[in-house]
Amino acid sequence: MLHTHLTTCWKLSYPIVGAPMAYVGKGRLARAVSEAGGLGMLGIGSKDSAAYIAREAQIARGDDQGRFGIGLLAWSLASRPEQLEAALAARPFLISISFGSLAPYAARIKQEGVLLASQVHSREEALAAVQDGADLLVAQGTEAGGHTGHVSTLPLLQSILDVVEVPIIAAGGIATPRGVAAALAAGAEGVWIGTCLLASPECDTTEDARSRIIAAQESETVLTRAFDVAQGFAWPPEYPGRALRNRFSEQWHERVDELAKDQEAQQQLREAVARKDYDLAQIYAGEAVGLVRQRLPAGEIVRRLGEGTEQLLRERYAALLGEA
Ligand SMILES: Cc1cc2nc3c(=O)[nH]c(=O)nc-3n(C[C@H](O)[C@H](O)[C@H](O)COP(=O)(O)O)c2cc1C
């Protein structure tokens, strides 16, 4: 067994959190990750209702009252406070609030005895999140799928580990035992994985999207605001989204100001999203997409990562320390 804060204090079998992923990471995926011995999370997007949160949380919990987390977007909570109330009513083990300040929500969450996490993207954000009441931080590197910052996982992890006292989890680009081992060896208490779950059957996506995930190489993503600008989403500009490159991103990534005024292009994307035409519509995924090669069940991914990491660390550490 791997001994970190997540296995000794939280009593997980593996120090692995299934990242919140809005619109694709629902109750079924969260449950599969938790059942396998990690902590599964529901991702809540700005369009999701309180009723949706209640329904998916029920599925995540299952009949045996399993643990799960809920990931919320700070900038969405500002106009949708009912999302936080619904999340608290669902009694999760953990709530993450990312992409904006925790300050308005921290006291309310702590009052309910729920752990509070936040994904951070710089040393400055890390210090602010701890000051605002985060119980743990997720160092989310720019390699990550979905919305993220501009610093890579490893430099971010190194700059945060030495300046805060709370447990730190690494996110971004981790999809094999080698990646998990590197994060844990550096001092992270666990990993927060998204992209490597995207082809699993529990993920709420289409077969076409799964095939594109499996076919994509690590060099085929783009960090762009094009999809948000075209759809009028209120994402703060400092957090673009990492998605598979496609015709739409190729055309508009470097011309988002023009795109903001081009109603025809915006309409074209909206229609493509509705018919799930990924030549234009976005598939959010990180650089680790190049490591996703099969449609494995989420539980199997978690178990393989956990067991593989333990074995790798045993072999590598013994060899590195001259004990082999
Ligand atoms: C499809 C997708 C949707 C995501 N949605 C959210 C979200 O709703 N809230 C959030 O805090 N993070 C979201 N993220 C970021 C993840 O929580 C996590 O940081 C990321 O997946 C980790 O990097 P990786 O994709 O390289 O494993 C999303 C990521 C992906 C791939």
mmCIF file of C-alpha atoms and ligand atoms in Angstrom:
data_model
loop_
_atom_site.group_PDB
_atom_site.id
_atom_site.type_symbol
_atom_site.label_atom_id
_atom_site.label_comp_id
_atom_site.label_asym_id
_atom_site.label_seq_id
_atom_site.Cartn_x
_atom_site.Cartn_y
_atom_site.Cartn_z
ATOM 1 C CA MET A 1 0.000 0.000 0.000
ATOM 2 C CA LEU A 2 1.125 3.550 -0.733
ATOM 3 C CA HIS A 3 1.237 5.716 2.390
ATOM 4 C CA THR A 4 0.158 9.303 1.798
ATOM 5 C CA HIS A 5 -2.356 11.663 3.411
ATOM 6 C CA LEU A 6 -5.021 10.302 1.053
ATOM 7 C CA THR A 7 -4.522 6.684 2.059
ATOM 8 C CA THR A 8 -3.720 7.123 5.771
ATOM 9 C CA CYS A 9 -6.104 9.984 6.697
ATOM 10 C CA TRP A 10 -8.812 9.638 4.058
ATOM 11 C CA LYS A 11 -8.429 5.841 4.011
ATOM 12 C CA LEU A 12 -8.471 5.541 0.223
ATOM 13 C CA SER A 13 -6.914 2.358 -1.185
ATOM 14 C CA TYR A 14 -5.023 4.462 -3.745
ATOM 15 C CA PRO A 15 -4.003 8.156 -3.569
ATOM 16 C CA ILE A 16 -6.022 8.882 -6.689
ATOM 17 C CA VAL A 17 -8.837 11.387 -7.198
ATOM 18 C CA GLY A 18 -11.031 11.200 -10.296
ATOM 19 C CA ALA A 19 -11.061 14.861 -11.383
ATOM 20 C CA PRO A 20 -14.333 16.771 -11.632
ATOM 21 C CA MET A 21 -15.173 17.085 -15.340
ATOM 22 C CA ALA A 22 -18.290 19.088 -16.172
ATOM 23 C CA TYR A 23 -20.735 17.513 -18.652
ATOM 24 C CA VAL A 24 -18.778 14.223 -18.952
ATOM 25 C CA GLY A 25 -17.892 13.244 -15.368
ATOM 26 C CA LYS A 26 -21.241 12.374 -13.827
ATOM 27 C CA GLY A 27 -22.436 10.135 -10.967
ATOM 28 C CA ARG A 28 -21.601 6.891 -12.760
ATOM 29 C CA LEU A 29 -17.957 7.827 -13.322
ATOM 30 C CA ALA A 30 -17.531 9.174 -9.778
ATOM 31 C CA ARG A 31 -18.980 5.984 -8.358
ATOM 32 C CA ALA A 32 -16.699 3.742 -10.445
ATOM 33 C CA VAL A 33 -13.587 5.622 -9.272
ATOM 34 C CA SER A 34 -14.652 5.539 -5.609
ATOM 35 C CA GLU A 35 -15.612 1.865 -5.751
ATOM 36 C CA ALA A 36 -12.162 1.022 -7.105
ATOM 37 C CA GLY A 37 -10.498 2.656 -4.106
ATOM 38 C CA GLY A 38 -9.939 6.244 -5.295
ATOM 39 C CA LEU A 39 -12.170 9.263 -4.699
ATOM 40 C CA GLY A 40 -14.576 9.968 -7.539
ATOM 41 C CA MET A 41 -15.883 13.455 -8.201
ATOM 42 C CA LEU A 42 -18.819 15.036 -9.999
ATOM 43 C CA GLY A 43 -17.963 17.958 -12.260
ATOM 44 C CA ILE A 44 -20.552 20.745 -12.202
ATOM 45 C CA GLY A 45 -20.715 23.152 -15.121
ATOM 46 C CA SER A 46 -22.228 26.632 -15.191
ATOM 47 C CA LYS A 47 -25.360 25.289 -16.907
ATOM 48 C CA ASP A 48 -26.054 22.505 -14.366
ATOM 49 C CA SER A 49 -29.102 22.837 -12.092
ATOM 50 C CA ALA A 50 -29.549 22.043 -8.405
ATOM 51 C CA ALA A 51 -31.769 19.099 -9.401
ATOM 52 C CA TYR A 52 -28.958 17.734 -11.601
ATOM 53 C CA ILE A 53 -26.514 17.926 -8.690
ATOM 54 C CA ALA A 54 -28.933 16.084 -6.380
ATOM 55 C CA ARG A 55 -29.602 13.356 -8.960
ATOM 56 C CA GLU A 56 -25.984 12.686 -9.933
ATOM 57 C CA ALA A 57 -24.807 12.830 -6.301
ATOM 58 C CA GLN A 58 -27.320 10.093 -5.495
ATOM 59 C CA ILE A 59 -25.800 7.917 -8.240
ATOM 60 C CA ALA A 60 -22.262 8.708 -7.059
ATOM 61 C CA ARG A 61 -23.149 7.722 -3.500
ATOM 62 C CA GLY A 62 -24.849 4.455 -4.491
ATOM 63 C CA ASP A 63 -26.771 2.180 -2.142
ATOM 64 C CA ASP A 64 -23.796 1.666 0.137
ATOM 65 C CA GLN A 65 -23.298 5.372 0.975
ATOM 66 C CA GLY A 66 -19.944 5.579 -0.813
ATOM 67 C CA ARG A 67 -17.803 8.730 -0.659
ATOM 68 C CA PHE A 68 -17.486 11.202 -3.510
ATOM 69 C CA GLY A 69 -16.531 14.811 -4.163
ATOM 70 C CA ILE A 70 -18.136 17.671 -6.096
ATOM 71 C CA GLY A 71 -16.175 20.151 -8.219
ATOM 72 C CA LEU A 72 -17.666 23.635 -8.604
ATOM 73 C CA LEU A 73 -16.565 26.652 -10.641
ATOM 74 C CA ALA A 74 -16.048 29.820 -8.571
ATOM 75 C CA TRP A 75 -17.097 32.165 -11.371
ATOM 76 C CA SER A 76 -20.341 30.223 -11.887
ATOM 77 C CA LEU A 77 -21.240 30.246 -8.167
ATOM 78 C CA ALA A 78 -21.250 34.024 -8.208
ATOM 79 C CA SER A 79 -24.446 33.976 -10.291
ATOM 80 C CA ARG A 80 -25.682 30.462 -9.316
ATOM 81 C CA PRO A 81 -25.460 30.268 -5.489
ATOM 82 C CA GLU A 82 -27.990 27.408 -5.558
ATOM 83 C CA GLN A 83 -25.224 25.165 -6.970
ATOM 84 C CA LEU A 84 -23.313 25.408 -3.687
ATOM 85 C CA GLU A 85 -26.424 24.799 -1.603
ATOM 86 C CA ALA A 86 -27.295 21.710 -3.690
ATOM 87 C CA ALA A 87 -23.712 20.457 -3.408
ATOM 88 C CA LEU A 88 -23.768 20.828 0.383
ATOM 89 C CA ALA A 89 -27.193 19.173 0.619
ATOM 90 C CA ALA A 90 -25.700 16.156 -1.209
ATOM 91 C CA ARG A 91 -23.262 15.639 1.720
ATOM 92 C CA PRO A 92 -20.053 15.060 -0.271
ATOM 93 C CA PHE A 93 -16.738 14.186 1.361
ATOM 94 C CA LEU A 94 -15.013 17.010 -0.503
ATOM 95 C CA ILE A 95 -15.937 20.120 -2.458
ATOM 96 C CA SER A 96 -13.510 21.798 -4.828
ATOM 97 C CA ILE A 97 -13.968 25.376 -5.918
ATOM 98 C CA SER A 98 -11.648 26.399 -8.712
ATOM 99 C CA PHE A 99 -11.039 29.223 -11.184
ATOM 100 C CA GLY A 100 -11.769 32.138 -8.873
ATOM 101 C CA SER A 101 -11.744 33.080 -5.202
ATOM 102 C CA LEU A 102 -12.884 30.712 -2.444
ATOM 103 C CA ALA A 103 -13.326 33.530 0.024
ATOM 104 C CA PRO A 104 -17.108 34.017 -0.347
ATOM 105 C CA TYR A 105 -17.827 30.286 0.153
ATOM 106 C CA ALA A 106 -15.212 28.836 2.512
ATOM 107 C CA ALA A 107 -16.933 29.548 5.836
ATOM 108 C CA ARG A 108 -20.222 28.034 4.660
ATOM 109 C CA ILE A 109 -18.487 24.835 3.486
ATOM 110 C CA LYS A 110 -16.450 24.437 6.650
ATOM 111 C CA GLN A 111 -19.550 25.019 8.778
ATOM 112 C CA GLU A 112 -20.977 21.872 7.123
ATOM 113 C CA GLY A 113 -17.832 19.883 7.913
ATOM 114 C CA VAL A 114 -16.974 19.283 4.256
ATOM 115 C CA LEU A 115 -13.333 19.324 3.099
ATOM 116 C CA LEU A 116 -12.514 22.236 0.808
ATOM 117 C CA ALA A 117 -10.048 21.939 -2.073
ATOM 118 C CA SER A 118 -9.066 24.331 -4.836
ATOM 119 C CA GLN A 119 -7.158 23.885 -8.073
ATOM 120 C CA VAL A 120 -4.388 26.479 -8.230
ATOM 121 C CA HIS A 121 -2.136 27.606 -11.061
ATOM 122 C CA SER A 122 0.625 29.688 -9.445
ATOM 123 C CA ARG A 123 2.342 30.161 -6.089
ATOM 124 C CA GLU A 124 0.323 33.348 -5.605
ATOM 125 C CA GLU A 125 -2.995 31.534 -6.136
ATOM 126 C CA ALA A 126 -1.850 28.783 -3.769
ATOM 127 C CA LEU A 127 -1.095 31.223 -0.961
ATOM 128 C CA ALA A 128 -4.402 33.041 -1.501
ATOM 129 C CA ALA A 129 -6.400 29.786 -1.467
ATOM 130 C CA VAL A 130 -4.813 28.685 1.823
ATOM 131 C CA GLN A 131 -5.440 32.120 3.298
ATOM 132 C CA ASP A 132 -9.078 31.872 2.180
ATOM 133 C CA GLY A 133 -9.516 28.507 3.920
ATOM 134 C CA ALA A 134 -8.582 25.668 1.537
ATOM 135 C CA ASP A 135 -7.902 22.403 3.395
ATOM 136 C CA LEU A 136 -5.904 21.082 0.458
ATOM 137 C CA LEU A 137 -4.654 22.328 -2.873
ATOM 138 C CA VAL A 138 -4.574 20.801 -6.312
ATOM 139 C CA ALA A 139 -1.561 21.999 -8.326
ATOM 140 C CA GLN A 140 -3.113 21.988 -11.805
ATOM 141 C CA GLY A 141 -0.504 22.247 -14.523
ATOM 142 C CA THR A 142 -1.122 23.647 -17.975
ATOM 143 C CA GLU A 143 -0.826 20.128 -19.450
ATOM 144 C CA ALA A 144 -4.255 19.374 -17.946
ATOM 145 C CA GLY A 145 -7.366 18.791 -19.979
ATOM 146 C CA GLY A 146 -10.169 21.338 -19.670
ATOM 147 C CA HIS A 147 -9.641 24.825 -18.277
ATOM 148 C CA THR A 148 -6.300 25.506 -16.704
ATOM 149 C CA GLY A 149 -3.473 27.996 -16.197
ATOM 150 C CA HIS A 150 -0.115 28.537 -17.886
ATOM 151 C CA VAL A 151 2.494 26.859 -15.639
ATOM 152 C CA SER A 152 3.398 23.194 -16.098
ATOM 153 C CA THR A 153 2.662 20.619 -13.405
ATOM 154 C CA LEU A 154 6.237 19.963 -12.291
ATOM 155 C CA PRO A 155 7.415 23.582 -11.839
ATOM 156 C CA LEU A 156 4.077 24.421 -10.193
ATOM 157 C CA LEU A 157 4.331 21.499 -7.802
ATOM 158 C CA GLN A 158 7.890 22.426 -6.844
ATOM 159 C CA SER A 159 7.037 26.057 -6.232
ATOM 160 C CA ILE A 160 3.985 25.279 -4.101
ATOM 161 C CA LEU A 161 5.268 22.337 -2.055
ATOM 162 C CA ASP A 162 7.748 24.475 -0.159
ATOM 163 C CA VAL A 163 5.447 27.392 0.660
ATOM 164 C CA VAL A 164 2.213 25.895 1.987
ATOM 165 C CA GLU A 165 1.508 23.472 4.809
ATOM 166 C CA VAL A 166 -1.699 21.873 3.524
ATOM 167 C CA PRO A 167 -1.641 18.603 1.514
ATOM 168 C CA ILE A 168 -1.060 19.054 -2.207
ATOM 169 C CA ILE A 169 -2.409 16.898 -5.000
ATOM 170 C CA ALA A 170 -0.892 17.006 -8.501
ATOM 171 C CA ALA A 171 -3.047 17.406 -11.606
ATOM 172 C CA GLY A 172 -2.220 17.689 -15.263
ATOM 173 C CA GLY A 173 -0.564 15.189 -17.557
ATOM 174 C CA ILE A 174 -0.704 12.187 -15.234
ATOM 175 C CA ALA A 175 -1.945 8.993 -16.854
ATOM 176 C CA THR A 176 0.494 6.177 -16.088
ATOM 177 C CA PRO A 177 2.238 4.757 -13.002
ATOM 178 C CA ARG A 178 5.373 6.692 -14.032
ATOM 179 C CA GLY A 179 3.446 9.967 -13.765
ATOM 180 C CA VAL A 180 1.883 9.068 -10.418
ATOM 181 C CA ALA A 181 5.255 7.942 -9.053
ATOM 182 C CA ALA A 182 6.910 11.200 -10.152
ATOM 183 C CA ALA A 183 4.247 13.313 -8.433
ATOM 184 C CA LEU A 184 4.379 11.301 -5.200
ATOM 185 C CA ALA A 185 8.181 11.221 -5.169
ATOM 186 C CA ALA A 186 8.206 15.012 -5.501
ATOM 187 C CA GLY A 187 5.990 15.333 -2.431
ATOM 188 C CA ALA A 188 2.391 15.344 -3.660
ATOM 189 C CA GLU A 189 -0.068 13.425 -1.473
ATOM 190 C CA GLY A 190 -1.955 12.142 -4.467
ATOM 191 C CA VAL A 191 -2.936 12.700 -8.086
ATOM 192 C CA TRP A 192 -6.090 14.174 -9.655
ATOM 193 C CA ILE A 193 -6.692 12.517 -13.017
ATOM 194 C CA GLY A 194 -9.072 13.543 -15.781
ATOM 195 C CA THR A 195 -7.911 12.892 -19.325
ATOM 196 C CA CYS A 196 -6.961 9.268 -18.715
ATOM 197 C CA LEU A 197 -10.607 8.509 -17.802
ATOM 198 C CA LEU A 198 -12.086 10.047 -20.947
ATOM 199 C CA ALA A 199 -12.292 6.854 -23.031
ATOM 200 C CA SER A 200 -13.794 4.762 -20.234
ATOM 201 C CA PRO A 201 -17.373 3.532 -20.665
ATOM 202 C CA GLU A 202 -18.508 5.303 -17.480
ATOM 203 C CA CYS A 203 -17.646 8.674 -18.980
ATOM 204 C CA ASP A 204 -20.739 10.387 -20.374
ATOM 205 C CA THR A 205 -19.556 10.972 -23.911
ATOM 206 C CA THR A 206 -20.026 9.560 -27.411
ATOM 207 C CA GLU A 207 -18.262 6.670 -29.136
ATOM 208 C CA ASP A 208 -16.931 9.132 -31.694
ATOM 209 C CA ALA A 209 -15.364 11.249 -28.926
ATOM 210 C CA ARG A 210 -13.824 8.118 -27.349
ATOM 211 C CA SER A 211 -12.330 7.096 -30.698
ATOM 212 C CA ARG A 212 -10.852 10.559 -31.207
ATOM 213 C CA ILE A 213 -9.359 10.477 -27.681
ATOM 214 C CA ILE A 214 -7.765 7.097 -28.364
ATOM 215 C CA ALA A 215 -6.404 8.198 -31.752
ATOM 216 C CA ALA A 216 -4.955 11.535 -30.545
ATOM 217 C CA GLN A 217 -1.235 12.083 -29.908
ATOM 218 C CA GLU A 218 0.133 14.165 -27.016
ATOM 219 C CA SER A 219 0.976 16.987 -29.460
ATOM 220 C CA GLU A 220 -2.596 17.339 -30.736
ATOM 221 C CA THR A 221 -4.104 19.586 -28.056
ATOM 222 C CA VAL A 222 -4.459 23.362 -27.932
ATOM 223 C CA LEU A 223 -4.950 25.730 -24.992
ATOM 224 C CA THR A 224 -7.524 28.125 -26.321
ATOM 225 C CA ARG A 225 -10.340 30.538 -25.502
ATOM 226 C CA ALA A 226 -11.947 30.035 -28.893
ATOM 227 C CA PHE A 227 -14.657 27.612 -27.745
ATOM 228 C CA ASP A 228 -15.645 29.776 -24.744
ATOM 229 C CA VAL A 229 -15.660 33.023 -26.688
ATOM 230 C CA ALA A 230 -17.766 31.539 -29.490
ATOM 231 C CA GLN A 231 -20.323 30.105 -27.050
ATOM 232 C CA GLY A 232 -20.413 33.203 -24.856
ATOM 233 C CA PHE A 233 -19.261 31.376 -21.700
ATOM 234 C CA ALA A 234 -18.171 33.665 -18.868
ATOM 235 C CA TRP A 235 -14.865 31.856 -18.235
ATOM 236 C CA PRO A 236 -12.273 34.314 -16.858
ATOM 237 C CA PRO A 237 -9.789 34.982 -19.707
ATOM 238 C CA GLU A 238 -6.812 33.843 -17.597
ATOM 239 C CA TYR A 239 -8.127 30.254 -17.744
ATOM 240 C CA PRO A 240 -8.299 29.020 -21.341
ATOM 241 C CA GLY A 241 -9.356 25.429 -22.033
ATOM 242 C CA ARG A 242 -7.150 22.607 -23.313
ATOM 243 C CA ALA A 243 -8.952 20.633 -26.011
ATOM 244 C CA LEU A 244 -8.158 18.418 -28.986
ATOM 245 C CA ARG A 245 -7.157 20.602 -31.929
ATOM 246 C CA ASN A 246 -9.796 20.603 -34.652
ATOM 247 C CA ARG A 247 -10.909 22.677 -37.608
ATOM 248 C CA PHE A 248 -12.607 25.282 -35.414
ATOM 249 C CA SER A 249 -9.599 25.823 -33.116
ATOM 250 C CA GLU A 250 -7.220 25.906 -36.106
ATOM 251 C CA GLN A 251 -9.323 28.640 -37.666
ATOM 252 C CA TRP A 252 -10.040 30.774 -34.602
ATOM 253 C CA HIS A 253 -7.492 30.166 -31.836
ATOM 254 C CA GLU A 254 -5.372 33.133 -32.850
ATOM 255 C CA ARG A 255 -8.304 35.356 -33.799
ATOM 256 C CA VAL A 256 -10.599 35.275 -30.754
ATOM 257 C CA ASP A 257 -11.275 39.023 -30.867
ATOM 258 C CA GLU A 258 -12.616 38.640 -34.371
ATOM 259 C CA LEU A 259 -14.523 35.507 -33.344
ATOM 260 C CA ALA A 260 -16.274 37.455 -30.565
ATOM 261 C CA LYS A 261 -17.890 39.601 -33.280
ATOM 262 C CA ASP A 262 -18.529 36.880 -35.858
ATOM 263 C CA GLN A 263 -22.080 35.669 -35.276
ATOM 264 C CA GLU A 264 -21.986 33.275 -38.196
ATOM 265 C CA ALA A 265 -18.971 31.417 -36.750
ATOM 266 C CA GLN A 266 -20.608 31.368 -33.328
ATOM 267 C CA GLN A 267 -23.781 29.888 -34.794
ATOM 268 C CA GLN A 268 -21.729 27.332 -36.731
ATOM 269 C CA LEU A 269 -20.111 26.137 -33.484
ATOM 270 C CA ARG A 270 -23.410 26.024 -31.579
ATOM 271 C CA GLU A 271 -24.905 23.825 -34.304
ATOM 272 C CA ALA A 272 -21.843 21.567 -34.342
ATOM 273 C CA VAL A 273 -22.033 21.160 -30.546
ATOM 274 C CA ALA A 274 -25.725 20.233 -30.839
ATOM 275 C CA ARG A 275 -25.016 17.530 -33.454
ATOM 276 C CA LYS A 276 -21.772 16.450 -31.732
ATOM 277 C CA ASP A 277 -19.652 17.157 -34.770
ATOM 278 C CA TYR A 278 -16.157 17.191 -33.286
ATOM 279 C CA ASP A 279 -14.503 18.499 -36.444
ATOM 280 C CA LEU A 280 -15.806 21.795 -35.042
ATOM 281 C CA ALA A 281 -17.149 21.114 -31.525
ATOM 282 C CA GLN A 282 -14.720 20.892 -28.606
ATOM 283 C CA ILE A 283 -13.455 17.743 -26.898
ATOM 284 C CA TYR A 284 -11.602 18.890 -23.794
ATOM 285 C CA ALA A 285 -8.512 16.738 -23.165
ATOM 286 C CA GLY A 286 -4.976 17.209 -21.870
ATOM 287 C CA GLU A 287 -1.544 16.312 -23.189
ATOM 288 C CA ALA A 288 -1.831 12.925 -21.492
ATOM 289 C CA VAL A 289 -4.326 12.056 -24.237
ATOM 290 C CA GLY A 290 -1.398 10.485 -26.108
ATOM 291 C CA LEU A 291 -1.214 7.871 -23.348
ATOM 292 C CA VAL A 292 -4.879 6.817 -23.596
ATOM 293 C CA ARG A 293 -4.972 3.843 -25.906
ATOM 294 C CA GLN A 294 -7.919 1.674 -24.793
ATOM 295 C CA ARG A 295 -11.497 1.953 -23.558
ATOM 296 C CA LEU A 296 -10.718 0.584 -20.077
ATOM 297 C CA PRO A 297 -13.356 0.778 -17.318
ATOM 298 C CA ALA A 298 -12.589 3.619 -14.891
ATOM 299 C CA GLY A 299 -12.148 1.245 -11.948
ATOM 300 C CA GLU A 300 -9.578 -0.746 -13.887
ATOM 301 C CA ILE A 301 -7.661 2.448 -14.705
ATOM 302 C CA VAL A 302 -7.567 3.428 -11.029
ATOM 303 C CA ARG A 303 -6.445 -0.036 -9.910
ATOM 304 C CA ARG A 304 -3.760 -0.312 -12.613
ATOM 305 C CA LEU A 305 -2.418 3.139 -11.725
ATOM 306 C CA GLY A 306 -2.379 2.389 -8.000
ATOM 307 C CA GLU A 307 -0.823 -1.077 -8.207
ATOM 308 C CA GLY A 308 1.580 -0.075 -10.988
ATOM 309 C CA THR A 309 2.824 2.921 -9.016
ATOM 310 C CA GLU A 310 3.562 0.865 -5.944
ATOM 311 C CA GLN A 311 5.526 -1.669 -7.959
ATOM 312 C CA LEU A 312 7.402 1.006 -9.889
ATOM 313 C CA LEU A 313 8.359 2.902 -6.755
ATOM 314 C CA ARG A 314 9.648 -0.291 -5.127
ATOM 315 C CA GLU A 315 11.845 -1.096 -8.112
ATOM 316 C CA ARG A 316 12.984 2.441 -8.927
ATOM 317 C CA TYR A 317 13.663 3.546 -5.370
ATOM 318 C CA ALA A 318 15.633 0.449 -4.551
ATOM 319 C CA ALA A 319 17.637 0.891 -7.764
ATOM 320 C CA LEU A 320 18.141 4.652 -7.328
ATOM 321 C CA LEU A 321 19.265 4.252 -3.731
ATOM 322 C CA GLY A 322 21.620 1.429 -4.623
ATOM 323 C CA GLU A 323 19.606 -1.136 -2.682
ATOM 324 C CA ALA A 324 18.613 -3.360 -5.616
HETATM 325 C C1 LIG B 1 -13.351 17.119 -20.073
HETATM 326 C C2 LIG B 1 -12.829 17.858 -18.873
HETATM 327 C C3 LIG B 1 -13.701 18.637 -18.127
HETATM 328 C C4 LIG B 1 -13.233 19.306 -16.984
HETATM 329 N N1 LIG B 1 -14.123 20.017 -16.222
HETATM 330 C C5 LIG B 1 -13.716 20.547 -15.041
HETATM 331 C C6 LIG B 1 -14.652 21.128 -14.143
HETATM 332 O O1 LIG B 1 -15.858 21.180 -14.421
HETATM 333 N N2 LIG B 1 -14.210 21.644 -12.972
HETATM 334 C C7 LIG B 1 -12.890 21.600 -12.625
HETATM 335 O O2 LIG B 1 -12.556 22.074 -11.543
HETATM 336 N N3 LIG B 1 -11.962 21.040 -13.445
HETATM 337 C C8 LIG B 1 -12.358 20.505 -14.632
HETATM 338 N N4 LIG B 1 -11.441 19.887 -15.451
HETATM 339 C C9 LIG B 1 -10.030 19.820 -15.026
HETATM 340 C C10 LIG B 1 -9.820 18.565 -14.167
HETATM 341 O O3 LIG B 1 -10.433 18.735 -12.910
HETATM 342 C C11 LIG B 1 -8.332 18.229 -13.947
HETATM 343 O O4 LIG B 1 -7.641 19.332 -13.441
HETATM 344 C C12 LIG B 1 -7.610 17.756 -15.189
HETATM 345 O O5 LIG B 1 -8.368 16.838 -15.922
HETATM 346 C C13 LIG B 1 -6.286 17.099 -14.766
HETATM 347 O O6 LIG B 1 -5.404 16.957 -15.839
HETATM 348 P P1 LIG B 1 -5.441 15.720 -16.873
HETATM 349 O O7 LIG B 1 -6.630 15.976 -17.726
HETATM 350 O O8 LIG B 1 -4.153 15.838 -17.592
HETATM 351 O O9 LIG B 1 -5.565 14.456 -16.070
HETATM 352 C C14 LIG B 1 -11.871 19.216 -16.603
HETATM 353 C C15 LIG B 1 -11.006 18.425 -17.373
HETATM 354 C C16 LIG B 1 -11.461 17.749 -18.490
HETATM 355 C C17 LIG B 1 -10.512 16.882 -19.275
#
